CSV table of C-alpha atoms in Angstrom, one decimal:
chain,number,residue,atom,x,y,z
A,1,UNK,CA,40.8,1.2,7.0
A,2,UNK,CA,39.1,0.0,3.8
A,3,UNK,CA,40.9,-2.5,1.7
A,4,UNK,CA,39.7,-4.1,-1.5
A,5,UNK,CA,39.9,-7.9,-1.3
A,6,UNK,CA,41.1,-10.2,-4.1
A,7,UNK,CA,39.4,-13.2,-5.5
A,8,UNK,CA,42.7,-14.9,-6.3
A,9,UNK,CA,43.5,-16.7,-3.1
A,10,UNK,CA,47.2,-17.5,-2.5
A,11,UNK,CA,48.0,-21.1,-3.1
A,12,UNK,CA,49.8,-23.3,-0.5
A,13,UNK,CA,50.6,-26.7,-2.1
A,14,UNK,CA,50.9,-28.6,1.1
A,15,UNK,CA,47.8,-27.0,2.7
A,16,UNK,CA,45.6,-27.1,-0.4
A,17,UNK,CA,42.5,-29.3,-0.7
A,18,UNK,CA,44.1,-31.1,-3.7
A,19,UNK,CA,47.1,-32.2,-1.6
A,20,UNK,CA,45.2,-33.4,1.4
A,21,UNK,CA,42.2,-35.2,-0.2
A,22,UNK,CA,41.8,-38.3,-2.3
A,23,UNK,CA,41.2,-38.3,-6.0
A,24,UNK,CA,37.5,-38.9,-5.8
A,25,UNK,CA,36.8,-36.0,-3.4
A,26,UNK,CA,39.1,-33.7,-5.4
A,27,UNK,CA,37.1,-34.5,-8.5
A,28,UNK,CA,33.9,-33.5,-6.7
A,29,UNK,CA,35.4,-30.3,-5.3
A,30,UNK,CA,36.7,-29.2,-8.7
A,31,UNK,CA,33.5,-29.9,-10.6
A,32,UNK,CA,32.8,-26.5,-12.4
A,33,UNK,CA,29.1,-27.3,-12.5
A,34,UNK,CA,28.8,-27.9,-8.7
A,35,UNK,CA,26.7,-25.4,-6.8
A,36,UNK,CA,29.6,-24.2,-4.6
A,37,UNK,CA,31.9,-23.5,-7.6
A,38,UNK,CA,29.0,-21.8,-9.4
A,39,UNK,CA,28.4,-19.8,-6.2
A,40,UNK,CA,32.0,-18.7,-6.1
A,41,UNK,CA,32.1,-17.7,-9.8
A,42,UNK,CA,28.7,-16.1,-10.0
A,43,UNK,CA,28.2,-14.6,-6.5
A,44,UNK,CA,31.3,-14.4,-4.3
A,45,UNK,CA,33.6,-13.4,-7.2
A,46,UNK,CA,31.1,-10.9,-8.7
A,47,UNK,CA,30.2,-9.0,-5.5
A,48,UNK,CA,31.2,-5.4,-5.5
A,49,UNK,CA,33.0,-4.0,-2.4
A,50,UNK,CA,34.0,-0.4,-3.2
A,51,UNK,CA,30.8,1.3,-2.1
A,52,UNK,CA,31.3,-0.2,1.4
A,53,UNK,CA,34.4,2.0,1.9
A,54,UNK,CA,32.2,4.6,3.5
A,55,UNK,CA,32.0,2.4,6.6
A,56,UNK,CA,35.8,2.7,7.2
A,57,UNK,CA,38.4,5.4,7.8
A,58,UNK,CA,40.4,6.1,4.7
A,59,UNK,CA,43.9,6.0,6.4
A,60,UNK,CA,43.6,4.7,10.0
A,61,UNK,CA,42.7,1.5,11.7
A,62,UNK,CA,42.9,-2.2,10.9
A,63,UNK,CA,42.1,-3.3,7.4
A,64,UNK,CA,38.5,-4.6,7.0
A,65,UNK,CA,37.7,-8.3,6.5
A,66,UNK,CA,36.9,-9.3,2.9
A,67,UNK,CA,33.5,-7.8,2.4
A,68,UNK,CA,32.6,-10.1,-0.5
A,69,UNK,CA,33.0,-13.0,1.9
A,70,UNK,CA,30.8,-11.4,4.5
A,71,UNK,CA,28.1,-10.7,1.9
A,72,UNK,CA,28.4,-14.3,0.5
A,73,UNK,CA,28.0,-15.7,4.0
A,74,UNK,CA,24.7,-13.7,4.3
A,75,UNK,CA,23.5,-15.2,1.0
A,76,UNK,CA,24.5,-18.7,2.1
A,77,UNK,CA,22.7,-18.3,5.4
A,78,UNK,CA,19.5,-17.2,3.8
A,79,UNK,CA,19.8,-19.7,1.0
A,80,UNK,CA,20.0,-22.7,3.3
A,81,UNK,CA,17.9,-21.2,6.1
A,82,UNK,CA,20.7,-21.6,8.6
A,83,UNK,CA,21.0,-19.9,12.0
A,84,UNK,CA,24.2,-18.0,12.7
A,85,UNK,CA,25.5,-20.9,14.7
A,86,UNK,CA,24.8,-23.3,11.7
A,87,UNK,CA,26.4,-20.8,9.3
A,88,UNK,CA,29.7,-20.8,11.2
A,89,UNK,CA,29.7,-24.5,11.6
A,90,UNK,CA,29.4,-24.9,7.9
A,91,UNK,CA,32.1,-22.3,7.0
A,92,UNK,CA,34.5,-23.9,9.4
A,93,UNK,CA,34.0,-27.6,8.6
A,94,UNK,CA,32.1,-28.0,5.2
A,95,UNK,CA,34.6,-28.0,2.3
A,96,UNK,CA,31.9,-27.3,-0.2
A,97,UNK,CA,30.9,-24.1,1.7
A,98,UNK,CA,34.5,-23.1,2.0
A,99,UNK,CA,34.9,-23.5,-1.7
A,100,UNK,CA,31.8,-21.4,-2.3
A,101,UNK,CA,33.6,-18.6,-0.3
A,102,UNK,CA,36.7,-19.0,-2.4
A,103,UNK,CA,38.9,-20.8,0.1
A,104,UNK,CA,41.5,-23.1,-1.5
A,105,UNK,CA,43.4,-24.4,1.5
A,106,UNK,CA,42.5,-26.0,4.8
A,107,UNK,CA,44.0,-23.1,6.8
A,108,UNK,CA,41.7,-20.5,5.1
A,109,UNK,CA,39.3,-19.0,7.7
A,110,UNK,CA,36.1,-17.0,7.5
A,111,UNK,CA,35.9,-13.7,9.4
A,112,UNK,CA,35.2,-14.1,13.1
A,113,UNK,CA,31.6,-14.0,14.3
A,114,UNK,CA,32.2,-10.7,16.0
A,115,UNK,CA,33.4,-9.2,12.7
A,116,UNK,CA,30.3,-10.5,10.9
A,117,UNK,CA,28.0,-9.0,13.5
A,118,UNK,CA,29.8,-5.7,13.6
A,119,UNK,CA,29.7,-5.4,9.8
A,120,UNK,CA,25.9,-5.9,9.8
A,121,UNK,CA,25.5,-3.4,12.6
A,122,UNK,CA,27.7,-0.8,10.7
A,123,UNK,CA,25.6,-1.3,7.6
A,124,UNK,CA,22.4,-0.8,9.5
A,125,UNK,CA,23.7,2.3,11.3
A,126,UNK,CA,24.9,3.8,8.1
A,127,UNK,CA,21.4,3.3,6.7
A,128,UNK,CA,19.9,5.0,9.7
A,129,UNK,CA,22.3,8.0,9.5
A,130,UNK,CA,22.4,8.5,5.7
A,131,UNK,CA,19.3,6.7,4.3
A,132,UNK,CA,21.5,4.6,2.0
A,133,UNK,CA,21.1,0.9,1.7
A,134,UNK,CA,24.5,-0.6,0.9
A,135,UNK,CA,23.2,-4.2,0.8
A,136,UNK,CA,20.6,-3.2,-1.8
A,137,UNK,CA,23.4,-1.5,-3.8
A,138,UNK,CA,25.5,-4.7,-3.6
A,139,UNK,CA,22.5,-6.8,-4.8
A,140,UNK,CA,21.9,-4.4,-7.8
A,141,UNK,CA,25.6,-4.4,-8.8
A,142,UNK,CA,25.7,-8.2,-8.5
A,143,UNK,CA,22.5,-8.8,-10.5
A,144,UNK,CA,23.7,-6.3,-13.2
A,145,UNK,CA,26.9,-8.3,-13.6
A,146,UNK,CA,25.0,-11.6,-13.7
A,147,UNK,CA,22.6,-10.2,-16.3
A,148,UNK,CA,25.5,-9.1,-18.5
A,149,UNK,CA,27.5,-12.3,-18.1
A,150,UNK,CA,24.6,-14.6,-18.8
A,151,UNK,CA,23.1,-12.4,-21.5
A,152,UNK,CA,19.7,-12.2,-19.9
A,153,UNK,CA,17.1,-10.0,-21.7
A,154,UNK,CA,15.5,-7.5,-19.3
A,155,UNK,CA,13.0,-6.0,-21.6
A,156,UNK,CA,10.1,-8.0,-20.1
A,157,UNK,CA,9.5,-8.2,-16.4
A,158,UNK,CA,6.8,-9.3,-14.0
A,159,UNK,CA,6.2,-8.7,-10.3
A,160,UNK,CA,4.2,-9.9,-7.3
A,161,UNK,CA,4.0,-9.2,-3.6
A,162,UNK,CA,3.8,-11.2,-0.4
A,163,UNK,CA,2.9,-10.4,3.1
A,164,UNK,CA,5.3,-11.7,5.7
A,165,UNK,CA,5.2,-11.7,9.5
A,166,UNK,CA,7.8,-10.1,11.6
A,167,UNK,CA,9.4,-12.2,14.4
A,168,UNK,CA,7.2,-10.8,17.1
A,169,UNK,CA,4.3,-12.1,19.2
A,170,UNK,CA,0.9,-10.5,18.8
A,171,UNK,CA,-0.2,-8.9,22.0
A,172,UNK,CA,-3.2,-7.1,23.5
A,173,UNK,CA,-3.4,-3.4,23.8
A,174,UNK,CA,-2.4,-3.4,27.4
A,175,UNK,CA,0.6,-5.7,26.8
A,176,UNK,CA,1.8,-3.5,23.9
A,177,UNK,CA,1.7,-0.3,26.1
A,178,UNK,CA,3.5,-2.1,29.0
A,179,UNK,CA,6.1,-3.4,26.6
A,180,UNK,CA,6.8,0.1,25.2
A,181,UNK,CA,7.1,1.5,28.7
A,182,UNK,CA,9.5,-1.3,29.7
A,183,UNK,CA,11.7,-0.7,26.6
A,184,UNK,CA,11.8,3.0,27.2
A,185,UNK,CA,12.5,2.7,31.0
A,186,UNK,CA,15.4,0.2,30.4
A,187,UNK,CA,17.0,2.5,27.9
A,188,UNK,CA,17.3,5.4,30.3
A,189,UNK,CA,20.5,6.2,32.2
A,190,UNK,CA,20.4,6.3,36.0
A,191,UNK,CA,20.8,10.0,35.9
A,192,UNK,CA,17.9,10.4,33.5
A,193,UNK,CA,15.6,8.3,35.7
A,194,UNK,CA,16.0,10.8,38.5
A,195,UNK,CA,13.8,13.3,36.6
A,196,UNK,CA,10.7,11.4,37.6
A,197,UNK,CA,8.8,11.5,40.9
A,198,UNK,CA,9.3,8.6,43.2
A,199,UNK,CA,5.8,7.2,42.6
A,200,UNK,CA,6.4,7.0,38.8
A,201,UNK,CA,9.9,5.7,39.4
A,202,UNK,CA,8.5,2.9,41.6
A,203,UNK,CA,5.7,2.1,39.1
A,204,UNK,CA,8.0,1.7,36.2
A,205,UNK,CA,10.4,-0.5,38.2
A,206,UNK,CA,7.5,-2.7,39.2
A,207,UNK,CA,6.3,-2.9,35.5
A,208,UNK,CA,9.8,-3.9,34.4
A,209,UNK,CA,10.1,-6.9,36.8
A,210,UNK,CA,7.7,-9.1,34.9
A,211,UNK,CA,6.9,-9.9,31.3
A,212,UNK,CA,3.8,-8.0,30.0
A,213,UNK,CA,1.7,-11.1,29.7
A,214,UNK,CA,2.4,-12.0,33.3
A,215,UNK,CA,1.3,-8.6,34.4
A,216,UNK,CA,-1.9,-8.6,32.3
A,217,UNK,CA,-3.0,-12.2,32.7
A,218,UNK,CA,-4.2,-12.0,36.4
A,219,UNK,CA,-6.2,-8.8,35.9
A,220,UNK,CA,-10.0,-8.7,35.5
A,221,UNK,CA,-11.5,-6.7,32.6
A,222,UNK,CA,-12.3,-3.8,34.9
A,223,UNK,CA,-8.7,-3.9,36.3
A,224,UNK,CA,-7.4,-3.9,32.7
A,225,UNK,CA,-9.5,-0.8,31.8
A,226,UNK,CA,-8.2,1.0,34.9
A,227,UNK,CA,-4.6,0.0,34.2
A,228,UNK,CA,-4.9,1.4,30.6
A,229,UNK,CA,-6.0,4.8,31.9
A,230,UNK,CA,-3.4,4.8,34.6
A,231,UNK,CA,-0.6,4.1,32.1
A,232,UNK,CA,-2.0,6.7,29.7
A,233,UNK,CA,-1.4,9.4,32.4
A,234,UNK,CA,2.0,7.9,33.0
A,235,UNK,CA,2.8,8.1,29.3
A,236,UNK,CA,1.7,11.7,29.3
A,237,UNK,CA,4.0,12.6,32.2
A,238,UNK,CA,6.9,10.8,30.5
A,239,UNK,CA,6.3,12.7,27.3
A,240,UNK,CA,6.5,16.0,29.3
A,241,UNK,CA,9.6,15.0,31.3
A,242,UNK,CA,11.8,13.6,28.5
A,243,UNK,CA,12.8,14.2,24.9
A,244,UNK,CA,14.8,12.5,22.1
A,245,UNK,CA,18.1,13.5,23.7
A,246,UNK,CA,17.4,11.3,26.8
A,247,UNK,CA,16.8,8.0,25.0
A,248,UNK,CA,16.7,6.5,21.5
A,249,UNK,CA,13.4,4.8,22.6
A,250,UNK,CA,11.6,8.1,23.4
A,251,UNK,CA,9.8,7.8,20.1
A,252,UNK,CA,7.9,4.8,21.6
A,253,UNK,CA,6.4,7.0,24.3
A,254,UNK,CA,5.3,9.6,21.8
A,255,UNK,CA,3.9,7.2,19.3
A,256,UNK,CA,2.0,5.0,21.7
A,257,UNK,CA,0.5,8.0,23.4
A,258,UNK,CA,-0.6,9.6,20.1
A,259,UNK,CA,-1.8,6.3,18.6
A,260,UNK,CA,-3.7,4.8,21.6
A,261,UNK,CA,-4.9,7.8,23.6
A,262,UNK,CA,-6.6,11.2,23.1
A,263,UNK,CA,-5.9,14.2,25.2
A,264,UNK,CA,-9.0,16.1,26.3
A,265,UNK,CA,-9.6,19.3,28.2
A,266,UNK,CA,-7.9,19.7,31.6
A,267,UNK,CA,-5.3,17.1,30.6
A,268,UNK,CA,-7.8,14.3,30.8
A,269,UNK,CA,-6.5,11.1,29.0
A,270,UNK,CA,-8.9,8.7,27.4
A,271,UNK,CA,-8.5,5.6,25.2
A,272,UNK,CA,-9.2,5.9,21.6
A,273,UNK,CA,-11.9,3.6,20.2
A,274,UNK,CA,-10.3,0.6,18.6
A,275,UNK,CA,-11.7,1.4,15.2
A,276,UNK,CA,-9.8,4.7,15.2
A,277,UNK,CA,-6.4,3.1,15.7
A,278,UNK,CA,-4.5,3.0,12.4
A,279,UNK,CA,-3.2,-0.3,11.0
A,280,UNK,CA,0.2,1.4,10.7
A,281,UNK,CA,0.3,2.1,14.5
A,282,UNK,CA,3.0,0.3,16.6
A,283,UNK,CA,2.4,-3.4,16.8
A,284,UNK,CA,5.4,-4.3,19.0
A,285,UNK,CA,8.0,-2.4,21.0
A,286,UNK,CA,10.5,-4.8,19.5
A,287,UNK,CA,9.6,-3.9,15.9
A,288,UNK,CA,8.1,-0.5,15.6
A,289,UNK,CA,8.3,-0.6,11.8
A,290,UNK,CA,5.9,-3.5,11.5
A,291,UNK,CA,2.3,-2.8,10.5
A,292,UNK,CA,-1.0,-4.7,10.7
A,293,UNK,CA,-2.9,-5.8,7.6
A,294,UNK,CA,-5.8,-8.1,6.7
A,295,UNK,CA,-5.7,-9.3,3.1
A,296,UNK,CA,-8.4,-11.7,2.1
A,297,UNK,CA,-8.2,-14.5,4.7
A,298,UNK,CA,-4.6,-13.6,5.7
A,299,UNK,CA,-3.8,-11.5,8.8
A,300,UNK,CA,-0.2,-10.3,9.1
A,301,UNK,CA,1.7,-8.1,11.5
A,302,UNK,CA,4.9,-7.3,9.6
A,303,UNK,CA,5.8,-6.4,6.1
A,304,UNK,CA,5.0,-6.5,2.4
A,305,UNK,CA,7.7,-7.8,0.1
A,306,UNK,CA,7.6,-7.0,-3.6
A,307,UNK,CA,9.6,-9.1,-6.1
A,308,UNK,CA,10.4,-8.1,-9.7
A,309,UNK,CA,12.0,-10.5,-12.2
A,310,UNK,CA,12.6,-10.9,-15.9
A,311,UNK,CA,10.1,-13.1,-17.7
A,312,UNK,CA,11.6,-14.3,-21.0
A,313,UNK,CA,9.7,-17.1,-22.7
A,314,UNK,CA,12.8,-19.2,-22.9
A,315,UNK,CA,16.2,-19.1,-21.2
A,316,UNK,CA,17.3,-17.6,-17.9
A,317,UNK,CA,15.2,-15.3,-15.8
A,318,UNK,CA,16.6,-13.5,-12.7
A,319,UNK,CA,15.2,-11.5,-9.8
A,320,UNK,CA,16.0,-7.8,-10.5
A,321,UNK,CA,14.4,-5.9,-7.6
A,322,UNK,CA,13.3,-6.4,-4.0
A,323,UNK,CA,11.3,-3.9,-2.0
A,324,UNK,CA,10.2,-4.4,1.6
A,325,UNK,CA,7.7,-2.0,3.2
A,326,UNK,CA,5.3,-2.1,6.2
A,327,UNK,CA,2.4,-4.4,5.5
A,328,UNK,CA,0.0,-1.4,4.8
A,329,UNK,CA,1.9,-0.5,1.6
A,330,UNK,CA,-0.4,-0.8,-1.4
A,331,UNK,CA,0.8,-2.9,-4.3
A,332,UNK,CA,0.2,0.0,-6.8
A,333,UNK,CA,2.9,2.0,-5.0
A,334,UNK,CA,5.6,-0.6,-5.9
A,335,UNK,CA,5.3,-0.3,-9.7
A,336,UNK,CA,7.2,2.8,-10.6
A,337,UNK,CA,10.2,2.2,-8.2
A,338,UNK,CA,10.4,-1.5,-9.4
A,339,UNK,CA,10.5,-0.4,-13.0
A,340,UNK,CA,13.0,2.3,-12.3
A,341,UNK,CA,15.3,0.0,-10.2
A,342,UNK,CA,15.2,-2.7,-12.9
A,343,UNK,CA,15.9,-0.3,-15.7
A,344,UNK,CA,19.0,0.8,-13.9
A,345,UNK,CA,20.6,-2.6,-14.2
A,346,UNK,CA,19.1,-4.1,-17.3
A,347,UNK,CA,17.8,-3.4,-20.8
A,348,UNK,CA,15.1,-0.8,-21.3
A,349,UNK,CA,11.8,-2.3,-20.2
A,350,UNK,CA,9.1,-2.8,-22.9
A,351,UNK,CA,6.6,-4.9,-21.1
A,352,UNK,CA,5.6,-5.5,-17.5
A,353,UNK,CA,3.1,-8.1,-16.2
A,354,UNK,CA,1.3,-7.9,-12.8
A,355,UNK,CA,-2.0,-8.6,-11.2
A,356,UNK,CA,-4.9,-6.2,-10.8
A,357,UNK,CA,-3.8,-4.9,-7.3
A,358,UNK,CA,-1.1,-2.9,-9.1
A,359,UNK,CA,-3.5,-0.9,-11.2
A,360,UNK,CA,-3.7,2.9,-10.8
A,361,UNK,CA,-4.1,5.9,-13.1
A,362,UNK,CA,-0.6,7.1,-12.1
A,363,UNK,CA,0.9,3.8,-13.1
A,364,UNK,CA,-0.9,3.8,-16.4
A,365,UNK,CA,0.3,7.3,-17.1
A,366,UNK,CA,3.8,6.3,-16.2
A,367,UNK,CA,3.7,3.4,-18.6
A,368,UNK,CA,2.5,5.6,-21.4
A,369,UNK,CA,5.1,8.3,-20.7
A,370,UNK,CA,8.0,5.7,-20.6
A,371,UNK,CA,6.6,3.6,-23.5
A,372,UNK,CA,6.2,0.5,-21.3
A,373,UNK,CA,3.2,-1.7,-22.0
A,374,UNK,CA,1.7,-2.6,-18.6
A,375,UNK,CA,-0.3,-5.9,-18.7
A,376,UNK,CA,-2.7,-6.5,-15.7
A,377,UNK,CA,-4.1,-9.9,-15.3
A,378,UNK,CA,-7.0,-8.7,-13.2
A,379,UNK,CA,-8.7,-5.6,-11.8
A,380,UNK,CA,-9.9,-4.9,-8.3
A,381,UNK,CA,-13.5,-4.7,-7.4
A,382,UNK,CA,-16.7,-6.5,-8.6
A,383,UNK,CA,-18.0,-6.4,-12.2
A,384,UNK,CA,-20.9,-4.1,-11.4
A,385,UNK,CA,-24.4,-4.2,-12.7
A,386,UNK,CA,-23.9,-2.3,-15.9
A,387,UNK,CA,-22.1,-2.9,-19.2
A,388,UNK,CA,-21.1,-0.1,-21.6
A,389,UNK,CA,-20.7,0.2,-25.3
A,390,UNK,CA,-19.6,3.4,-27.0
A,391,UNK,CA,-21.3,4.1,-30.3
A,392,UNK,CA,-21.2,6.9,-32.9
A,393,UNK,CA,-24.2,8.5,-31.3
A,394,UNK,CA,-23.2,8.1,-27.6
A,395,UNK,CA,-23.2,5.4,-25.0
A,396,UNK,CA,-25.3,2.2,-24.8
A,397,UNK,CA,-25.9,0.9,-21.2
A,398,UNK,CA,-26.9,-2.7,-20.6
A,399,UNK,CA,-28.2,-3.9,-17.2
A,400,UNK,CA,-26.5,-7.3,-16.7
A,401,UNK,CA,-29.3,-8.5,-14.4
A,402,UNK,CA,-32.3,-7.7,-16.7
A,403,UNK,CA,-30.5,-7.6,-20.1
A,404,UNK,CA,-32.2,-4.3,-20.9
A,405,UNK,CA,-30.2,-1.9,-23.1
A,406,UNK,CA,-30.8,1.8,-23.2
A,407,UNK,CA,-29.1,4.8,-24.8
A,408,UNK,CA,-27.6,7.0,-22.1
A,409,UNK,CA,-27.9,10.8,-22.0
A,410,UNK,CA,-24.7,12.8,-21.9
A,411,UNK,CA,-25.4,15.6,-19.4
A,412,UNK,CA,-21.8,16.7,-19.2
A,413,UNK,CA,-18.6,16.0,-21.1
A,414,UNK,CA,-18.1,12.2,-20.8
A,415,UNK,CA,-20.7,12.0,-18.0
A,416,UNK,CA,-23.8,10.0,-18.7
A,417,UNK,CA,-27.1,9.1,-17.0
A,418,UNK,CA,-30.1,6.8,-17.5
A,419,UNK,CA,-33.5,6.6,-16.0
A,420,UNK,CA,-34.1,3.4,-14.0
A,421,UNK,CA,-37.5,1.6,-13.9
A,422,UNK,CA,-37.9,3.0,-10.4
A,423,UNK,CA,-38.0,6.5,-12.0
A,424,UNK,CA,-34.6,7.5,-10.4
A,425,UNK,CA,-31.6,8.6,-12.4
A,426,UNK,CA,-28.4,6.6,-12.4
A,427,UNK,CA,-25.3,8.6,-13.2
A,428,UNK,CA,-22.1,7.2,-14.7
A,429,UNK,CA,-18.7,9.0,-14.4
A,430,UNK,CA,-15.8,8.5,-16.8
A,431,UNK,CA,-13.9,6.4,-14.2
A,432,UNK,CA,-16.7,3.8,-14.0
A,433,UNK,CA,-16.8,3.6,-17.8
A,434,UNK,CA,-13.0,3.4,-18.1
A,435,UNK,CA,-12.9,0.7,-15.4
A,436,UNK,CA,-15.4,-1.4,-17.4
A,437,UNK,CA,-13.4,-1.1,-20.6
A,438,UNK,CA,-10.2,-2.1,-18.8
A,439,UNK,CA,-11.9,-5.1,-17.4
A,440,UNK,CA,-13.2,-6.1,-20.8
A,441,UNK,CA,-9.7,-5.7,-22.3
A,442,UNK,CA,-8.3,-8.0,-19.6
A,443,UNK,CA,-11.1,-10.6,-20.2
A,444,UNK,CA,-10.2,-10.6,-23.9
A,445,UNK,CA,-6.5,-10.7,-23.3
A,446,UNK,CA,-4.8,-13.8,-25.0
A,447,UNK,CA,-4.1,-16.6,-22.5
A,448,UNK,CA,-0.5,-16.6,-23.5
A,449,UNK,CA,-0.1,-13.0,-22.2
A,450,UNK,CA,-2.0,-13.7,-19.0
A,451,UNK,CA,0.1,-16.7,-18.2
A,452,UNK,CA,3.4,-14.8,-18.4
A,453,UNK,CA,2.9,-13.5,-14.9
A,454,UNK,CA,2.1,-16.8,-13.3
A,455,UNK,CA,5.6,-18.1,-12.6
A,456,UNK,CA,6.4,-15.2,-10.4
A,457,UNK,CA,4.2,-16.9,-7.8
A,458,UNK,CA,6.8,-19.7,-7.7
A,459,UNK,CA,9.4,-17.1,-7.1
A,460,UNK,CA,7.4,-15.8,-4.1
A,461,UNK,CA,7.2,-19.4,-2.8
A,462,UNK,CA,10.9,-19.9,-3.1
A,463,UNK,CA,11.6,-16.5,-1.4
A,464,UNK,CA,9.6,-17.6,1.7
A,465,UNK,CA,10.6,-21.3,1.6
A,466,UNK,CA,12.4,-21.2,5.0
A,467,UNK,CA,9.9,-19.0,6.8
A,468,UNK,CA,7.8,-20.6,9.6
A,469,UNK,CA,4.1,-19.9,9.6
A,470,UNK,CA,4.8,-17.1,7.1
A,471,UNK,CA,7.1,-15.4,9.7
A,472,UNK,CA,10.8,-14.6,9.2
A,473,UNK,CA,13.4,-14.8,11.9
A,474,UNK,CA,13.9,-11.0,11.9
A,475,UNK,CA,12.5,-7.8,13.3
A,476,UNK,CA,12.7,-4.5,11.7
A,477,UNK,CA,12.1,-3.3,8.1
A,478,UNK,CA,15.8,-3.1,7.3
A,479,UNK,CA,16.7,-6.5,8.7
A,480,UNK,CA,13.8,-8.1,6.8
A,481,UNK,CA,15.0,-6.4,3.6
A,482,UNK,CA,18.5,-7.7,4.1
A,483,UNK,CA,17.0,-11.2,4.5
A,484,UNK,CA,15.0,-10.8,1.3
A,485,UNK,CA,17.9,-9.5,-0.7
A,486,UNK,CA,20.2,-12.3,0.5
A,487,UNK,CA,17.6,-14.8,-0.3
A,488,UNK,CA,17.2,-13.3,-3.8
A,489,UNK,CA,21.0,-13.6,-4.3
A,490,UNK,CA,20.7,-17.3,-3.6
A,491,UNK,CA,17.6,-17.8,-5.8
A,492,UNK,CA,19.4,-16.2,-8.7
A,493,UNK,CA,22.4,-18.4,-8.2
A,494,UNK,CA,20.3,-21.6,-8.2
A,495,UNK,CA,18.7,-20.4,-11.5
A,496,UNK,CA,22.1,-19.7,-13.1
A,497,UNK,CA,23.4,-23.2,-11.9
A,498,UNK,CA,20.3,-25.0,-13.4
A,499,UNK,CA,20.5,-22.9,-16.6
A,500,UNK,CA,24.2,-23.8,-17.1
A,501,UNK,CA,23.6,-27.4,-16.4
A,502,UNK,CA,20.7,-27.6,-18.9
A,503,UNK,CA,22.8,-25.7,-21.5
A,504,UNK,CA,25.7,-28.2,-21.1
A,505,UNK,CA,23.3,-31.1,-21.5
A,506,UNK,CA,21.8,-29.6,-24.6
A,507,UNK,CA,25.3,-29.1,-26.1
A,508,UNK,CA,26.2,-32.7,-25.3
A,509,UNK,CA,23.0,-33.9,-27.1
A,510,UNK,CA,23.7,-31.7,-30.1
A,511,UNK,CA,27.3,-33.0,-30.4
A,512,UNK,CA,25.9,-36.6,-30.2
């Protein structure tokens, strides 16, 4: 049964911190500018709970543990980079962490570890069943409250993205297929396993006795090729014998068969060429949401995280939106959701700053329609060989290599052509000319405007501060987004704490 918690903890004089500690430690614990008291006032106390009522029965069952404390614990865990064991050690024995959660006496206890895990599982299952992200809603409501309390101007924002690795091991094609078969086979009930012939039953049992790498390592290249074809036919028989009602892992069989093999005439199964396999194909049976991407010199199997924040010239700036998608997600597809999500919780947006990867005609049209000035600090692609200048009589085209300038012929509305020295015609479409003009506008952009985006890179660094080799501790898109949202809650708290501290110092100086 859902019950709203209160932030006013009942006092017990004899059990209170003040009664049991010496004066020096009491002074430290009661310092309003300390991180833990700022955390309680600006995070724990401000977290909304009502929208989590959908997880509980309205009239029956035990009352839920304080949800604001569970959410605050998640933010603390991501903030300090703790494991679950370290988190519970801190909430039980660290007075500062206890104060951050709103505890006022030694007998106050955090929810049990089982309650913490069941809460996260319930939130995840609700997301699966209803497509609603309750943690994201909590982050938005919290950030909206912080923006209002601190008086942060949200009319200017900036964004950037980062590729992060999922907590999975990269594996070969054969290892991946074996891993998917193992995961599916283990998920079946004893009754469901009886659907298979004894030979397939024995083969799957044998595959499940060892780790995929221990099965693959002793095989020669010819044996690996034979095993791949053998398992392709096994996958096909499993697809024909089962469906989604038999196992929640059945989708692994369908996807791995569709993505790695092709079915030819007479039910012949062959491997797809490696170049035909999509980057969005399954990379791990343990994280089917993860995707593969190579960006510049970086190779990632996991996700792309997009971070949006305010970018006032002076004062406080806060993270306003977090999006986590498979690594194949293009940056340009983040822009409109990021602007919409930020506009829901802040002032109307007037200006947005981002790098060239976010450019698209749809985004430019969106900016014009919503009266948002989009500033791009770069543009994808090379400069090209030709420069363009529109004149009263038409279009001048300059070859950057030779320096030669000629008047282009307009052969169709906004379509031009010139004759090259080789005698061939070179044609220019409106997109190529527009791209050049946008690039020139970016090159002529004042340095002050270009630099407004730069600090978001420091935000990205802070977001990933506790990752190891650019990999998180988590698997799955939802779990990685919960991590990113929790980390953003902590980052905003640190910014608020530093802003309050600096403001207090400025007041002291002003007062002499």
